[in-house]
Structure formats: C-alpha cells, structure tokens
PDB file of C-alpha atoms in Angstrom:
ATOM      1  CA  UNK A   1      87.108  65.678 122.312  1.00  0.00           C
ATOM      2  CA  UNK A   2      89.183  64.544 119.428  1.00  0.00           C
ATOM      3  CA  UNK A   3      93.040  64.575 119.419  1.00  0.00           C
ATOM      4  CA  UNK A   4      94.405  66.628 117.094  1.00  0.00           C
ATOM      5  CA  UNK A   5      96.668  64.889 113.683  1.00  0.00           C
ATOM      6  CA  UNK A   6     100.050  64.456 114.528  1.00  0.00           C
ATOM      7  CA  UNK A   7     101.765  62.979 111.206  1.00  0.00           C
ATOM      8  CA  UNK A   8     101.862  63.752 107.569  1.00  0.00           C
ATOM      9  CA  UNK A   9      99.209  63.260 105.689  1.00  0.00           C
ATOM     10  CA  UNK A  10      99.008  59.926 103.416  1.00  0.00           C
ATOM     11  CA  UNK A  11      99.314  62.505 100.783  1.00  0.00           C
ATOM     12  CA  UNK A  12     102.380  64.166 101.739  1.00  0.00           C
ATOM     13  CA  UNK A  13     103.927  61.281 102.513  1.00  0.00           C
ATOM     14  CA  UNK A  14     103.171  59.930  98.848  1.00  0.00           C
ATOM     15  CA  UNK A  15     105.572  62.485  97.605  1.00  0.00           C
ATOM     16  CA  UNK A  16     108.497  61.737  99.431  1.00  0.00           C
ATOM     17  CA  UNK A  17     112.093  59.989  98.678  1.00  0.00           C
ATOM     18  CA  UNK A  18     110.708  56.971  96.386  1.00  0.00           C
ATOM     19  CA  UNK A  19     111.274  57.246  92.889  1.00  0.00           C
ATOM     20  CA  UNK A  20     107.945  57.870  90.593  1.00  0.00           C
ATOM     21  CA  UNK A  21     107.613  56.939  86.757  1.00  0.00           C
ATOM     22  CA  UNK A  22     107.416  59.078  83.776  1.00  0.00           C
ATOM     23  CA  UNK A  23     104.061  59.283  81.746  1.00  0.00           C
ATOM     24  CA  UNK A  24     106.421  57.449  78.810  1.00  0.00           C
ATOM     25  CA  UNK A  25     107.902  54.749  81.397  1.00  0.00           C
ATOM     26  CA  UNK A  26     104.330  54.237  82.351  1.00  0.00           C
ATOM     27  CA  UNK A  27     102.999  53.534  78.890  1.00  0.00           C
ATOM     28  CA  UNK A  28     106.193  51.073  77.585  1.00  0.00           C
ATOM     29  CA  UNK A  29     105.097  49.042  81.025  1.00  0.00           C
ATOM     30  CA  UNK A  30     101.301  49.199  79.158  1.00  0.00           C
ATOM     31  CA  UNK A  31     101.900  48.388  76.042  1.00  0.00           C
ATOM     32  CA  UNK A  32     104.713  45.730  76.922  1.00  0.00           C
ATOM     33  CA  UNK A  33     101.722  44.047  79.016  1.00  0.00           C
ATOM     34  CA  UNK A  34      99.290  44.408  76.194  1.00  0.00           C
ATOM     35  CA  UNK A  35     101.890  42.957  73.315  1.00  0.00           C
ATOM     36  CA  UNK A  36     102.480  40.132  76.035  1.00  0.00           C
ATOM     37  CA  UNK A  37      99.186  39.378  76.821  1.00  0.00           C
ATOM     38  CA  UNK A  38      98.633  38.980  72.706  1.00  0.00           C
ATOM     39  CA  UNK A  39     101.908  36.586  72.574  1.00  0.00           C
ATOM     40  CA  UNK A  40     100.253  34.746  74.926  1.00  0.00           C
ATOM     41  CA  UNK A  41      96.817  34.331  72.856  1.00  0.00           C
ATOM     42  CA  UNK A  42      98.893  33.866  69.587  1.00  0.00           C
ATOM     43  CA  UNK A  43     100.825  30.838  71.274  1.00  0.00           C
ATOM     44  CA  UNK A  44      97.962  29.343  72.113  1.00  0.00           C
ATOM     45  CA  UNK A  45      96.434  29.458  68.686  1.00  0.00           C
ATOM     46  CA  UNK A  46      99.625  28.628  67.251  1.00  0.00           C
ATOM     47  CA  UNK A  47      99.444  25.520  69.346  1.00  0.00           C
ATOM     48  CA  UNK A  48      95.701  24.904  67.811  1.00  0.00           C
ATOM     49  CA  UNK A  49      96.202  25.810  64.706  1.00  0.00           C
ATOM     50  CA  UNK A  50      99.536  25.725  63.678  1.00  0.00           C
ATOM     51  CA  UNK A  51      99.963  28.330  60.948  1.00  0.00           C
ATOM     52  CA  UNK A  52     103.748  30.364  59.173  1.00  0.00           C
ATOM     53  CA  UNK A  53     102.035  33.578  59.920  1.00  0.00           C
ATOM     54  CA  UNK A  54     101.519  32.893  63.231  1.00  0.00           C
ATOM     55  CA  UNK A  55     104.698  32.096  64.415  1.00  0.00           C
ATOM     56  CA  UNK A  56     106.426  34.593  62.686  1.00  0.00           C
ATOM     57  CA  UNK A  57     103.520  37.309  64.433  1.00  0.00           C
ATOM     58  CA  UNK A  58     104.695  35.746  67.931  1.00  0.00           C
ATOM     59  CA  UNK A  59     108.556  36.431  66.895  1.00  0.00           C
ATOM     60  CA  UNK A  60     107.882  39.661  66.355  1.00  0.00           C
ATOM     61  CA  UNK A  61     105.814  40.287  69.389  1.00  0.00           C
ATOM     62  CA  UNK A  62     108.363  38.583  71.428  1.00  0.00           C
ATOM     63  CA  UNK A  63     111.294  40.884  70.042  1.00  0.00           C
ATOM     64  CA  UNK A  64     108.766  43.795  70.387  1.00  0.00           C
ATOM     65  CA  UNK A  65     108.694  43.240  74.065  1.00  0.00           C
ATOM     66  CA  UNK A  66     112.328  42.720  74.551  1.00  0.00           C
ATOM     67  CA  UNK A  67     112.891  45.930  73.485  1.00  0.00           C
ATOM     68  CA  UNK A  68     109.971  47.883  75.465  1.00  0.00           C
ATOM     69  CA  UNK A  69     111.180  45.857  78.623  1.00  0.00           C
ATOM     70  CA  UNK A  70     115.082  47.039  77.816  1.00  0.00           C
ATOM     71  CA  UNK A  71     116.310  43.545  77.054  1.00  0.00           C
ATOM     72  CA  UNK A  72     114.180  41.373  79.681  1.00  0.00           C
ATOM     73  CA  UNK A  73     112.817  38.418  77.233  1.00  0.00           C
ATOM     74  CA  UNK A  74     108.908  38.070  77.999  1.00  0.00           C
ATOM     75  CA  UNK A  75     108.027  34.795  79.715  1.00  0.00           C
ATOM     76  CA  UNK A  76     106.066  32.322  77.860  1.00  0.00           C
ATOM     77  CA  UNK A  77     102.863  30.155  79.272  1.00  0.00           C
ATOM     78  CA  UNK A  78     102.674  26.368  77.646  1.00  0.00           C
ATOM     79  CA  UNK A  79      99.793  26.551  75.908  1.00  0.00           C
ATOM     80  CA  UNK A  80      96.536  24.922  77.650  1.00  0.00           C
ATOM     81  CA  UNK A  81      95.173  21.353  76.573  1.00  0.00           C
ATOM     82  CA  UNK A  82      92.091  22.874  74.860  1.00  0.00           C
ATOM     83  CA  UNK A  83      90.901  20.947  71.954  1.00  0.00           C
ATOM     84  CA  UNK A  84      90.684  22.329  68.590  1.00  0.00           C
ATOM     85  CA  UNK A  85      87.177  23.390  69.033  1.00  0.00           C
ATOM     86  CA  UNK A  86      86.348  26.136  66.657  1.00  0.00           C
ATOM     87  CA  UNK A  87      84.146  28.251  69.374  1.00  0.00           C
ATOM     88  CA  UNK A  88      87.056  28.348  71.766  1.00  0.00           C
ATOM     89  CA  UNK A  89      89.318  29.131  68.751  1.00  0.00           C
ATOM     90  CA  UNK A  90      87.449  31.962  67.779  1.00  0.00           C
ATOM     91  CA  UNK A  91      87.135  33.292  71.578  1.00  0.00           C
ATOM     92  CA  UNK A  92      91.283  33.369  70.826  1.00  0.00           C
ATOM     93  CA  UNK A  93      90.982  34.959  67.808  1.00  0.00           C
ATOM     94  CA  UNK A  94      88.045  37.557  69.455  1.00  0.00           C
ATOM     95  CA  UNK A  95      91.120  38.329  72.608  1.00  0.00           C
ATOM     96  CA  UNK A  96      93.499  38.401  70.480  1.00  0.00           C
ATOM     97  CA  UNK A  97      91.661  41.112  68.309  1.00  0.00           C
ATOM     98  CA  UNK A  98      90.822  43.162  71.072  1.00  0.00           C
ATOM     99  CA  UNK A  99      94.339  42.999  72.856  1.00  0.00           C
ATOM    100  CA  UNK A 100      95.799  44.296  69.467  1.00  0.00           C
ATOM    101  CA  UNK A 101      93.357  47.122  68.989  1.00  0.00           C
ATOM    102  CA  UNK A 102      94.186  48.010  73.002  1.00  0.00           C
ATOM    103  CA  UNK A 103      98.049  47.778  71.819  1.00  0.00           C
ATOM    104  CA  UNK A 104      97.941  49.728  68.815  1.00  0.00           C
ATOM    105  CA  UNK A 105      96.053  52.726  70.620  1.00  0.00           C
ATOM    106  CA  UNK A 106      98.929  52.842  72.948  1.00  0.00           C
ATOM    107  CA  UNK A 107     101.401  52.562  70.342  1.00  0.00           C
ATOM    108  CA  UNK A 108     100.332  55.409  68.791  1.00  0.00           C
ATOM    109  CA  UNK A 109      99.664  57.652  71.231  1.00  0.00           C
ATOM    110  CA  UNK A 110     103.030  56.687  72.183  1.00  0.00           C
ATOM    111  CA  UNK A 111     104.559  57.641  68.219  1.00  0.00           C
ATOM    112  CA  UNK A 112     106.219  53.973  68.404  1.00  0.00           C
ATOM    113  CA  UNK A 113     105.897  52.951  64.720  1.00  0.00           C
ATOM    114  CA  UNK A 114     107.561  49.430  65.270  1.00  0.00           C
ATOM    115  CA  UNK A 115     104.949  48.576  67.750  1.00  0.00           C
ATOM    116  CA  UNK A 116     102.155  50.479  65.796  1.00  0.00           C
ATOM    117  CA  UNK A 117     103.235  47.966  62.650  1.00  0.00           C
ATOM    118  CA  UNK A 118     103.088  44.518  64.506  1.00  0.00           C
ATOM    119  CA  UNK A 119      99.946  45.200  66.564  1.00  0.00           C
ATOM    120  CA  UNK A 120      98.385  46.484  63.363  1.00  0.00           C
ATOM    121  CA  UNK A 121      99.144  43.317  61.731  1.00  0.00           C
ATOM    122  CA  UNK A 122      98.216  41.038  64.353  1.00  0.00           C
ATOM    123  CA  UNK A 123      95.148  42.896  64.628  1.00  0.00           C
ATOM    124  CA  UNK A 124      93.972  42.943  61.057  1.00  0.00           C
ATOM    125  CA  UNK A 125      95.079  39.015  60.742  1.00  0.00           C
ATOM    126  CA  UNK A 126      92.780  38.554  63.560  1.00  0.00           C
ATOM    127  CA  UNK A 127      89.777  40.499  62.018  1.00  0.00           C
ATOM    128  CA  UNK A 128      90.622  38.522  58.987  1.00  0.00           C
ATOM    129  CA  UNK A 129      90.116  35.389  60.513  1.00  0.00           C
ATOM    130  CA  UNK A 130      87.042  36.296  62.287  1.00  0.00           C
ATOM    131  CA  UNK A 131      85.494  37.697  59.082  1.00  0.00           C
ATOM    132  CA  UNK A 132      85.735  40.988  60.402  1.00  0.00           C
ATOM    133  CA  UNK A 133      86.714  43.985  57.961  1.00  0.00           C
ATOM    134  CA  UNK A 134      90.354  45.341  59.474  1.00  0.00           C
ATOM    135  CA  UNK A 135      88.448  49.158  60.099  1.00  0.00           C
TER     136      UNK A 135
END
C-alpha cells in the first residue's frame, strides 16, 4: 500500500558535512545583534536629543561590536525624521532599556566583562532617563 522510505531522514541528513556553531559562536552572534540593535536606538536618540553621553555610549557600542564580529564594523541606519516628540522619545528610551537588559544577560552568562560594563551603562542611563531605579 505505501512505498517504503528510501533516503535519509531530514534528521540524518542535518548532521552531515556542513559546518555547525559552537554554543559561544552562537551567543557573540546574540549579543553582537542585541549591542547593534541598541546602537541603533542610541543613534536615533542621539539624533533627537543630542547629548556627550550619548555619543560616547554609541562609540563604545560600536567598538563593542567590532570586536564580537572579529573586526566587521556594524552598519549604521540614518536616523528616521521623527520629531522631537517626548512620547516617541521615551518609546526610544523604553527599547533601548530593554535591549540593554537583553544584552547584559547575555554578557554575563557569557563572562564578557567589557560587554557586561557598556550594556550596564547604557542600561542604567536609560532607566535614569525614564525615571526608573537602575535594579
């Protein structure tokens, strides 16, 4: 009634000659996304509300990528044409929060103190501006 399977299984053929990542490979991919994804947020509010602490937070997000992406320079977005509205700044500063807290979990699970550092601070500067405490 039925013929019977003549080739691998989708499963067996998962395991074959391609190359699979590490656990560690896996989470410098995650937390580069997450630390790029927050570069992204802090450019835009830089471009709001332009601020020293700021740009010196996206510098060192930037050079923390670089060196979880072995060299590769993240790409940058232009900033949108959003008006300094306050609600959509503090939706920024609510992403940004979050994308730091995501980053620092990562980062620590991880044992990568640089990375630990600058998503700490970006997260607590976030909280602060939110009138959040930093716990």
């Amino acid at each position: 009634m039925y013929e019977p399977i003549r080739s691998k299984s989708v499963h067996a053929m998962a395991e074959a000659d391609f190359p699979h990542r590490t656990r560690e490979e896996e989470l410098d991919i995650r937390l580069a996304g997450h630390l790029t994804a927050l570069l992204t947020v802090t450019d835009e509010l830089r471009a709001l509300t332009p601020s020293d602490e700021l740009d010196e937070a996206a510098e060192e997000l930037a050079a923390q990528v670089t060196r979880l992406r072995d060299g590769t320079a993240p790409l940058r977005a232009a900033p949108s044409e959003h008006l300094a509205d306050p609600a959509h700044i503090d939706s920024l500063h609510h992403r940004a929060h979050t994308l730091a807290g995501h980053a620092v979990v990562i980062a620590t699970y991880r044992n990568d103190e640089p990375a630990v550092v600058v998503a700490s601070q970006s997260r607590d500067f976030h909280a602060s501006a939110l009138g959040l405490t930093a716990a």
